[in-house]
PDB file of C-alpha atoms in Angstrom:
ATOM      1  CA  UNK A   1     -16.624 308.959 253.834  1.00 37.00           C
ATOM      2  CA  UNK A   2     -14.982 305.767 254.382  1.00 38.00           C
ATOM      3  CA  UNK A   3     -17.035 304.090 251.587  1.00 37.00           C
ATOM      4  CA  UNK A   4     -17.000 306.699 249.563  1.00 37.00           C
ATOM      5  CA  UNK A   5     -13.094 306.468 249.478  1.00 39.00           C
ATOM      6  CA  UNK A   6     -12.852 302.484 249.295  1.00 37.00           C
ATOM      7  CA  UNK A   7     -15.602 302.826 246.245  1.00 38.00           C
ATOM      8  CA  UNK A   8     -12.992 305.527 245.332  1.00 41.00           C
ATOM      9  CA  UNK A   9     -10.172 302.792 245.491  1.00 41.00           C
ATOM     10  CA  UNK A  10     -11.953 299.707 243.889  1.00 44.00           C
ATOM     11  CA  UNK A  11     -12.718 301.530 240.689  1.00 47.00           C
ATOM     12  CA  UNK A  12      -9.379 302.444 240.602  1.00 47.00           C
ATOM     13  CA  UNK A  13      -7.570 299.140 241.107  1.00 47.00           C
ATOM     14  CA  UNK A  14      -9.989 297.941 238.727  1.00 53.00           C
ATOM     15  CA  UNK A  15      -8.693 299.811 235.920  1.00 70.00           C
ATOM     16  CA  UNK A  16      -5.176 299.268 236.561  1.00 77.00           C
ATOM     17  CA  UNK A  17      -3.032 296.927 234.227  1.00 82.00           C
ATOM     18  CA  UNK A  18      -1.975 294.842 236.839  1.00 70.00           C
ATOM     19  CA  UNK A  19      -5.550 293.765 238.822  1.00 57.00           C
ATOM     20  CA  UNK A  20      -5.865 291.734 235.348  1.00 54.00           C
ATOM     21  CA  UNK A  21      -2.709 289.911 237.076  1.00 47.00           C
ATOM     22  CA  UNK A  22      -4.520 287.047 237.148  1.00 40.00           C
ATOM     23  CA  UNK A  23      -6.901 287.098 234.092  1.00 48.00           C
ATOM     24  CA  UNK A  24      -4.681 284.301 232.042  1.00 47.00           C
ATOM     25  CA  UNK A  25      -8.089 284.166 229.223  1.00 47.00           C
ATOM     26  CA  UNK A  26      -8.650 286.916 226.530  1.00 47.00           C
ATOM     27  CA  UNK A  27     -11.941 288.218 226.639  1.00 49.00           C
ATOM     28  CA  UNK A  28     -13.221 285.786 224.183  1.00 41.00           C
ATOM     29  CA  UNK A  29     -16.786 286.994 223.903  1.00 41.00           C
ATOM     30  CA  UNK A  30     -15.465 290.757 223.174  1.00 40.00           C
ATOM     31  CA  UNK A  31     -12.645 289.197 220.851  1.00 37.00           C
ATOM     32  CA  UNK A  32     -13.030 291.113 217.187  1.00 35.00           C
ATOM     33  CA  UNK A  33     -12.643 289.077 214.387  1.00 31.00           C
ATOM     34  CA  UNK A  34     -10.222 291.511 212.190  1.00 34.00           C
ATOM     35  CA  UNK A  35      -6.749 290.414 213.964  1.00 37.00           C
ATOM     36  CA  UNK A  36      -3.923 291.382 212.170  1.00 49.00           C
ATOM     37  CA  UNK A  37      -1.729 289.076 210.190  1.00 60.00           C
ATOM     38  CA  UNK A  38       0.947 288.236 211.697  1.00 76.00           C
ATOM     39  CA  UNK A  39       4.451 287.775 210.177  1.00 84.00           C
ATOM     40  CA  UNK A  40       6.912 285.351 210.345  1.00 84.00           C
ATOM     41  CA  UNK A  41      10.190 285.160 211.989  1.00 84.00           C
ATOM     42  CA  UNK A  42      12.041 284.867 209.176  1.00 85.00           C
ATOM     43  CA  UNK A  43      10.118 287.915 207.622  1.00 88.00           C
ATOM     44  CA  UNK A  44      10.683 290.376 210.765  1.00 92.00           C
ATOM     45  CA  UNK A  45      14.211 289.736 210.362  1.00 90.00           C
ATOM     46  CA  UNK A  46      14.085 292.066 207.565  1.00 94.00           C
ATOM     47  CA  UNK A  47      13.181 294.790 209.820  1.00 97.00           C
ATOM     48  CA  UNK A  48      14.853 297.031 212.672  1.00 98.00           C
ATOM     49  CA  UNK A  49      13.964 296.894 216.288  1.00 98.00           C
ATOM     50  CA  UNK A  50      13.411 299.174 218.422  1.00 98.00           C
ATOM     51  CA  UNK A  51      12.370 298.956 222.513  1.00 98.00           C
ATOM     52  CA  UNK A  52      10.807 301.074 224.943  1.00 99.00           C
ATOM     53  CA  UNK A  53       8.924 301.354 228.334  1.00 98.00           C
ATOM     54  CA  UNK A  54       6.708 304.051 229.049  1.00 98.00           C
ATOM     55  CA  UNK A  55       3.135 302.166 231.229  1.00 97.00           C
ATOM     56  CA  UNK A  56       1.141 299.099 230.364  1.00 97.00           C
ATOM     57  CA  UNK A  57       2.063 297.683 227.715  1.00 98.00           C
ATOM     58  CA  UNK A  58      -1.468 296.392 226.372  1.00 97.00           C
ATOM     59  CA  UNK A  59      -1.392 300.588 225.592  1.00 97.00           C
ATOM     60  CA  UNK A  60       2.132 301.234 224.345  1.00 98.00           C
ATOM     61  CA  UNK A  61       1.248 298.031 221.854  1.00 98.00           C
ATOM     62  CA  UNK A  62      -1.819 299.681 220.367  1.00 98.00           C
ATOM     63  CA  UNK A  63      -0.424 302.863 219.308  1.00 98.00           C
ATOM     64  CA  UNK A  64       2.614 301.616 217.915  1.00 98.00           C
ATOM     65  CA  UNK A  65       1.490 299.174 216.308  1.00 97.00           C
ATOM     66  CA  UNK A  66      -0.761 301.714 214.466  1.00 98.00           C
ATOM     67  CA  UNK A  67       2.442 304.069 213.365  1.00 98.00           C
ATOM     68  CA  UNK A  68       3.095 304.275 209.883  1.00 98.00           C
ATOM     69  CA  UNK A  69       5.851 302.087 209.077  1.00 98.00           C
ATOM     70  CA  UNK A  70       6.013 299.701 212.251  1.00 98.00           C
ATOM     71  CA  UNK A  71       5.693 295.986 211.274  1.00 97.00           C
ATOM     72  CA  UNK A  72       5.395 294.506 214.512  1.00 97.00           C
ATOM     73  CA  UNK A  73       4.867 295.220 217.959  1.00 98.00           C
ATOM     74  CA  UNK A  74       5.108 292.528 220.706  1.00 98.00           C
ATOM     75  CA  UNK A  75       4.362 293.455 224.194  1.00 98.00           C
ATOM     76  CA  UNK A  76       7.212 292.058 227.331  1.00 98.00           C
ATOM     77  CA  UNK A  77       9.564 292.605 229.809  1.00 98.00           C
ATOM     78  CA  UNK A  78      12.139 294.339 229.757  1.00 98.00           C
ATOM     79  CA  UNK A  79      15.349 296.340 231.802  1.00 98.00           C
ATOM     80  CA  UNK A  80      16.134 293.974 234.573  1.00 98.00           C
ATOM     81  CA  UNK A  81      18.160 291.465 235.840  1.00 98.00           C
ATOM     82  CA  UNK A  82      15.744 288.396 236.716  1.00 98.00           C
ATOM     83  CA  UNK A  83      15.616 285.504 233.822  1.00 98.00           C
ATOM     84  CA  UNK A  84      12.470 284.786 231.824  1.00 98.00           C
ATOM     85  CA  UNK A  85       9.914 286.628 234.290  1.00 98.00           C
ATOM     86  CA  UNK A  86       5.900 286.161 234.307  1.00 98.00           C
ATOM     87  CA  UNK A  87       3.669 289.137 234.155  1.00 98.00           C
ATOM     88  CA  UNK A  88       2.468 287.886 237.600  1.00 97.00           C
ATOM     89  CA  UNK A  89       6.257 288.980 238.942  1.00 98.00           C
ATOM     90  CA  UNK A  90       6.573 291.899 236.812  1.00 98.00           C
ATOM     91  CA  UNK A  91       2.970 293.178 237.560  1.00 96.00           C
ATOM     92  CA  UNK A  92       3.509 292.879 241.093  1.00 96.00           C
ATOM     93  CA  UNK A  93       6.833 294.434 241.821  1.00 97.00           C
ATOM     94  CA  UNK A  94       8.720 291.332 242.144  1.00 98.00           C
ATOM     95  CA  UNK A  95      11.098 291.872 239.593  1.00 98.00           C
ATOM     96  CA  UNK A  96      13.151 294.989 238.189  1.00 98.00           C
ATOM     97  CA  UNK A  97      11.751 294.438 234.727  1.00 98.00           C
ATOM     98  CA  UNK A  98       9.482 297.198 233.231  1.00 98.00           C
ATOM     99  CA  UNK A  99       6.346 296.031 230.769  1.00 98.00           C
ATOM    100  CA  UNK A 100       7.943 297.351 228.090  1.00 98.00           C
ATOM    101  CA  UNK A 101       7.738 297.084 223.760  1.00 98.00           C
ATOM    102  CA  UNK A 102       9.741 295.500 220.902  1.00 98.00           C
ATOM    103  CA  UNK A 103       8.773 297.422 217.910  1.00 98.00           C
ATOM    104  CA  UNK A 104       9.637 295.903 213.926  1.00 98.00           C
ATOM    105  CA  UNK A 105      10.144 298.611 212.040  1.00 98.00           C
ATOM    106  CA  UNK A 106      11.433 299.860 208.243  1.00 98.00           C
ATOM    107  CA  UNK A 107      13.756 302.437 208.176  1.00 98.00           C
ATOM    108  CA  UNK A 108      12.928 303.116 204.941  1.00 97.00           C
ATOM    109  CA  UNK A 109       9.501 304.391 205.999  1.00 98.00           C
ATOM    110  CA  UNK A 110      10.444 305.712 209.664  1.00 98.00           C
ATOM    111  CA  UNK A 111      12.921 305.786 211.254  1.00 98.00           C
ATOM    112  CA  UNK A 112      14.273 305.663 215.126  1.00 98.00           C
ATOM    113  CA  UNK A 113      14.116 309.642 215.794  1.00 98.00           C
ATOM    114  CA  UNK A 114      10.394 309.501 214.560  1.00 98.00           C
ATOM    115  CA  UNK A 115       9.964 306.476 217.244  1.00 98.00           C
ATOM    116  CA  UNK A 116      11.131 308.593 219.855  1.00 98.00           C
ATOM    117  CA  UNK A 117       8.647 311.304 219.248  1.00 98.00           C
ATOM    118  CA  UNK A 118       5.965 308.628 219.413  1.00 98.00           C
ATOM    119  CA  UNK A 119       7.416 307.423 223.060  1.00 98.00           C
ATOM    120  CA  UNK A 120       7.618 310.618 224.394  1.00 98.00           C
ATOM    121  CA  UNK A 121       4.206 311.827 222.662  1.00 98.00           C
ATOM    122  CA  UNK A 122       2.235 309.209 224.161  1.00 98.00           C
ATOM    123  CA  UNK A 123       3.163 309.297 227.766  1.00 98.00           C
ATOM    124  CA  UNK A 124       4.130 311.517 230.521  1.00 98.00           C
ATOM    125  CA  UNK A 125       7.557 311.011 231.010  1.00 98.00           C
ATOM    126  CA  UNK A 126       7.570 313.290 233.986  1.00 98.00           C
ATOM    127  CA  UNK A 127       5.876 310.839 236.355  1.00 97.00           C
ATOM    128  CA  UNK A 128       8.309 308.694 238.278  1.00 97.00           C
ATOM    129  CA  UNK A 129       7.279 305.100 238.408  1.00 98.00           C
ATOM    130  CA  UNK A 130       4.254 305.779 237.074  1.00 96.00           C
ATOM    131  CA  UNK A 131       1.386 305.896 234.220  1.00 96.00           C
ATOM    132  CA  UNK A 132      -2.060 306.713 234.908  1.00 91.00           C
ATOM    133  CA  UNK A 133      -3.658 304.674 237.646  1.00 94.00           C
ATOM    134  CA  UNK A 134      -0.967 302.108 237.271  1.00 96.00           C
ATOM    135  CA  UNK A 135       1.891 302.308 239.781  1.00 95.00           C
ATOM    136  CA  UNK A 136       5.750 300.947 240.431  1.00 98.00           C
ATOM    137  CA  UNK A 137       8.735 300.893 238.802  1.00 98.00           C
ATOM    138  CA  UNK A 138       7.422 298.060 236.231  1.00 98.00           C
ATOM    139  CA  UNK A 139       5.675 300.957 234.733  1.00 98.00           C
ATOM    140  CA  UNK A 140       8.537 303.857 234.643  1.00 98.00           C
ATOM    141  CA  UNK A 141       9.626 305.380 231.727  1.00 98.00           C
ATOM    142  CA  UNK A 142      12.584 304.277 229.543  1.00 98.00           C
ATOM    143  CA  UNK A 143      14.004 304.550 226.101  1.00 98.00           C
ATOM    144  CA  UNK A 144      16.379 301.783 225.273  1.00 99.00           C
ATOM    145  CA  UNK A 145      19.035 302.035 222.866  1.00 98.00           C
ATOM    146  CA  UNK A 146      21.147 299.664 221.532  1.00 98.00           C
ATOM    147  CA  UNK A 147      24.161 301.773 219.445  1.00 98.00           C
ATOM    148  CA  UNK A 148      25.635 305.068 220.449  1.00 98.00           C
ATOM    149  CA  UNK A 149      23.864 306.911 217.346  1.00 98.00           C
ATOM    150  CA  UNK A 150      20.383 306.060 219.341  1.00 98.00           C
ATOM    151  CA  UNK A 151      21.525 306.971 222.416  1.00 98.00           C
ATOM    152  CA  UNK A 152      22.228 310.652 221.479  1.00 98.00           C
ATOM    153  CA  UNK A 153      19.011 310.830 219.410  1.00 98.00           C
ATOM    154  CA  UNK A 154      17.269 309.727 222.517  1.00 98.00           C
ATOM    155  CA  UNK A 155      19.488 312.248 224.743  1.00 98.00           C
ATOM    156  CA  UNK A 156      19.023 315.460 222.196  1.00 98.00           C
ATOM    157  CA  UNK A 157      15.367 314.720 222.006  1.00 98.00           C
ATOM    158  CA  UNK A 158      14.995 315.347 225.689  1.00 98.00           C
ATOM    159  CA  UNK A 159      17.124 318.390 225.598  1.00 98.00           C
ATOM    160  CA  UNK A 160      15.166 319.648 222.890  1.00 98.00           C
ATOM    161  CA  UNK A 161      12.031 318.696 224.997  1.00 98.00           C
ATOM    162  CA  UNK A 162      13.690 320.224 228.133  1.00 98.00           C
ATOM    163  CA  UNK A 163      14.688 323.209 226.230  1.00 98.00           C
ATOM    164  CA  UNK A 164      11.807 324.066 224.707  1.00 98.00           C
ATOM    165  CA  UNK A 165      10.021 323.516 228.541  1.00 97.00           C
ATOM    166  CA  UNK A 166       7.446 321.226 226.544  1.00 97.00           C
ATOM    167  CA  UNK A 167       6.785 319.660 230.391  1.00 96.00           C
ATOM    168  CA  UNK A 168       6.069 321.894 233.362  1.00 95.00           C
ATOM    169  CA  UNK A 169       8.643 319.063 235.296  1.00 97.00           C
ATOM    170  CA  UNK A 170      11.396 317.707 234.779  1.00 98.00           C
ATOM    171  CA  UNK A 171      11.704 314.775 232.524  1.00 98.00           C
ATOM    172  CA  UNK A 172      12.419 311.281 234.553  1.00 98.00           C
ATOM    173  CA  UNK A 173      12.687 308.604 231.665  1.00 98.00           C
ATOM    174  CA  UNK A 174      15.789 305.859 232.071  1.00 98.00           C
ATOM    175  CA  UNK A 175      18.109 306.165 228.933  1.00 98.00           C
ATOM    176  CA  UNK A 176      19.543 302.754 229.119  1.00 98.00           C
ATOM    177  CA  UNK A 177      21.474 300.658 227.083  1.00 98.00           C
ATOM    178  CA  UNK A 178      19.315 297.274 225.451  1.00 98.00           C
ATOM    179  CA  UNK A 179      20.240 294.179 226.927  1.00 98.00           C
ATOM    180  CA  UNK A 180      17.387 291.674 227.026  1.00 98.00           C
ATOM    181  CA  UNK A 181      14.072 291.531 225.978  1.00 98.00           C
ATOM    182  CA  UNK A 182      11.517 288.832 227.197  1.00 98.00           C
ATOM    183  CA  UNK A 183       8.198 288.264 225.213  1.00 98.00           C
ATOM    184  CA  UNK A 184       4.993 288.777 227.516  1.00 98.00           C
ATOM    185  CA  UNK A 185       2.127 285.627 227.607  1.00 97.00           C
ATOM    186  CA  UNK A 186       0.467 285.069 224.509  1.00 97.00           C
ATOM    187  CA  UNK A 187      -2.798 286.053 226.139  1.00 97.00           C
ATOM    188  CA  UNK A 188      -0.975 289.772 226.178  1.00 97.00           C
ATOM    189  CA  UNK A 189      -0.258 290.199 222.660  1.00 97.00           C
ATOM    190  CA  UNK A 190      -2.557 292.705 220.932  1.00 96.00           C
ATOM    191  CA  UNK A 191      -4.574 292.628 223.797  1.00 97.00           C
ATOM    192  CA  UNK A 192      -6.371 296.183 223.592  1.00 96.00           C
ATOM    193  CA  UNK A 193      -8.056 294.684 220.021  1.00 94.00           C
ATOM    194  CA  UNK A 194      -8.910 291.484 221.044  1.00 96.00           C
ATOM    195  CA  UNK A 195     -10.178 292.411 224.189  1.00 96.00           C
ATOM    196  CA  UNK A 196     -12.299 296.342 223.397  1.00 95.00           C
ATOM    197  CA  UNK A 197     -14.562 295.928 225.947  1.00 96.00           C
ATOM    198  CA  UNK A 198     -12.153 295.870 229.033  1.00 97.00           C
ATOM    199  CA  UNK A 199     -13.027 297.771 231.783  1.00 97.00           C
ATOM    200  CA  UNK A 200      -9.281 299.505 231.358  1.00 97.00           C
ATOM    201  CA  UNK A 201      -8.836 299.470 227.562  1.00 97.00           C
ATOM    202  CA  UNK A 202     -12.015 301.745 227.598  1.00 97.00           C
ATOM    203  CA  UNK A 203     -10.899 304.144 230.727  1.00 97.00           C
ATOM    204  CA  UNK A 204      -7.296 304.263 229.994  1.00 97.00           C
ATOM    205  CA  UNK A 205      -6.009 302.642 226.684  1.00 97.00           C
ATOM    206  CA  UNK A 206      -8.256 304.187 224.387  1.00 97.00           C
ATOM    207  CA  UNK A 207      -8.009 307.579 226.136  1.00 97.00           C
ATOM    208  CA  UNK A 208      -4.521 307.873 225.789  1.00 97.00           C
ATOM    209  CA  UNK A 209      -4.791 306.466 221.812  1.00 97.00           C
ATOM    210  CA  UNK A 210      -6.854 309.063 220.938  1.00 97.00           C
ATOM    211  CA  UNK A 211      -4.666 311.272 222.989  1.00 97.00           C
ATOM    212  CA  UNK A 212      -1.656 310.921 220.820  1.00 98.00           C
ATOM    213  CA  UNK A 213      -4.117 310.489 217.997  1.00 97.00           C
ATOM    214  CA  UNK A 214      -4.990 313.875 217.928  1.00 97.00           C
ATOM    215  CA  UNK A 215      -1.187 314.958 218.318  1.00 97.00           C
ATOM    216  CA  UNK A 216      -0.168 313.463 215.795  1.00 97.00           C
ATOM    217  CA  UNK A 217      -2.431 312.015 213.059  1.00 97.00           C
ATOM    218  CA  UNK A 218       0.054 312.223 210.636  1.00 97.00           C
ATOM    219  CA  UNK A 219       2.146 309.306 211.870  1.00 98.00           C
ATOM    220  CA  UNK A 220      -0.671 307.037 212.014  1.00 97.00           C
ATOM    221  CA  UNK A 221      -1.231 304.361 209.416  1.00 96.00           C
ATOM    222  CA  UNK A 222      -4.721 305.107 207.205  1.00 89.00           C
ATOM    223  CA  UNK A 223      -7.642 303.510 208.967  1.00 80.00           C
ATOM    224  CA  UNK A 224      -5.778 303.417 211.860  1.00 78.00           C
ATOM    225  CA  UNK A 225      -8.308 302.817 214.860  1.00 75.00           C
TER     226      UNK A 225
END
């Protein structure tokens, strides 16, 4: 029994975002060749942003990132108080920071309501300090806002959700106000494509893709993975 449960434990520590604490190299043999393009400062400031928390954010990146619309994603830190922290910190409790998402985006295509739906359609925001095997308040749930007019689209989207009992519990995500976002190691960015054959993109990150996927094809860019 006892190795059954530490076997039990291993596997899932091993396909948790933060056991690749450590792991400062990209899977370079997995790596695939078809990286997106990425733009330019000057050209995202064309764009809106948008931020949110809701788990690792190698997965919150990848689906994003593949919603019609959304120019950019770029994976950090976010909703604490500690100065430029390192995913070693964050992914260890150290820090009140949450891995969280800033998301370019055209509001001519979508707009922030539709990037609401997406955060709440691809996590559980029931699950205090928590996403799948991944544990502690770096991974709770928030929506950030950063103007009153987001704040009560975020607010009457959870009523709506809470209203029409979508969840069997009740809904725990932080509606806070944006203050400052840090960007994540460059070894983090787009990390679920450059790296397919990780142990956790293939147990958890791709699982809960295709999860929203199937929600909500519609929102997803054509020949969207």
């Amino acid at each position: 029994m006892k190795k059954l449960t530490l076997l039990a434990f291993t596997l899932l520590f091993s396909l948790s975002c933060e056991s690749k604490v450590k792991d400062k190299k990209q899977d370079s043999g997995n790596i695939d060749t078809e990286t997106a393009i990425k733009l330019s400062p000057s050209e995202l400031k064309k764009y809106k942003v948008a931020y949110f928390a809701s788990g690792c954010f190698w997965c919150v990146e990848a689906i994003y990132e593949d919603v019609i619309g959304v120019k950019e994603v770029v994976s950090g830190y976010s909703g604490g108080t500690e100065k430029n922290p390192t995913y070693e910190q964050v992914g260890r409790g150290l820090t009140s920071h949450a891995e969280a998402v800033k998301v370019y985006y055209d509001p001519k295509v979508v707009d922030f309501k539709t990037l609401v739906k997406v955060f709440f359609g691809s996590h559980d925001p029931t699950t205090l300090n928590r996403q799948g095997p991944d544990h502690g308040a770096q991974y709770r749930s928030i929506a950030f806002y950063s103007n009153d007019e987001e704040k009560k689209i975020i607010e009457d989207y959870i009523s709506q959700l809470t209203k029409d009992k979508v969840y069997s519990a009740p809904i725990v995500t932080q509606v806070k106000p944006f203050d400052k976002f840090y960007d994540a190691e460059e070894y983090h960015q787009d990390y679920e494509k450059l790296n397919p054959n990780n142990p956790y993109i293939i147990n958890i990150s791709i699982p809960r893709y295709n999860r929203f996927k199937a929600k909500y094809p519609e929102l997803l860019k054509k020949g969207a993975h």
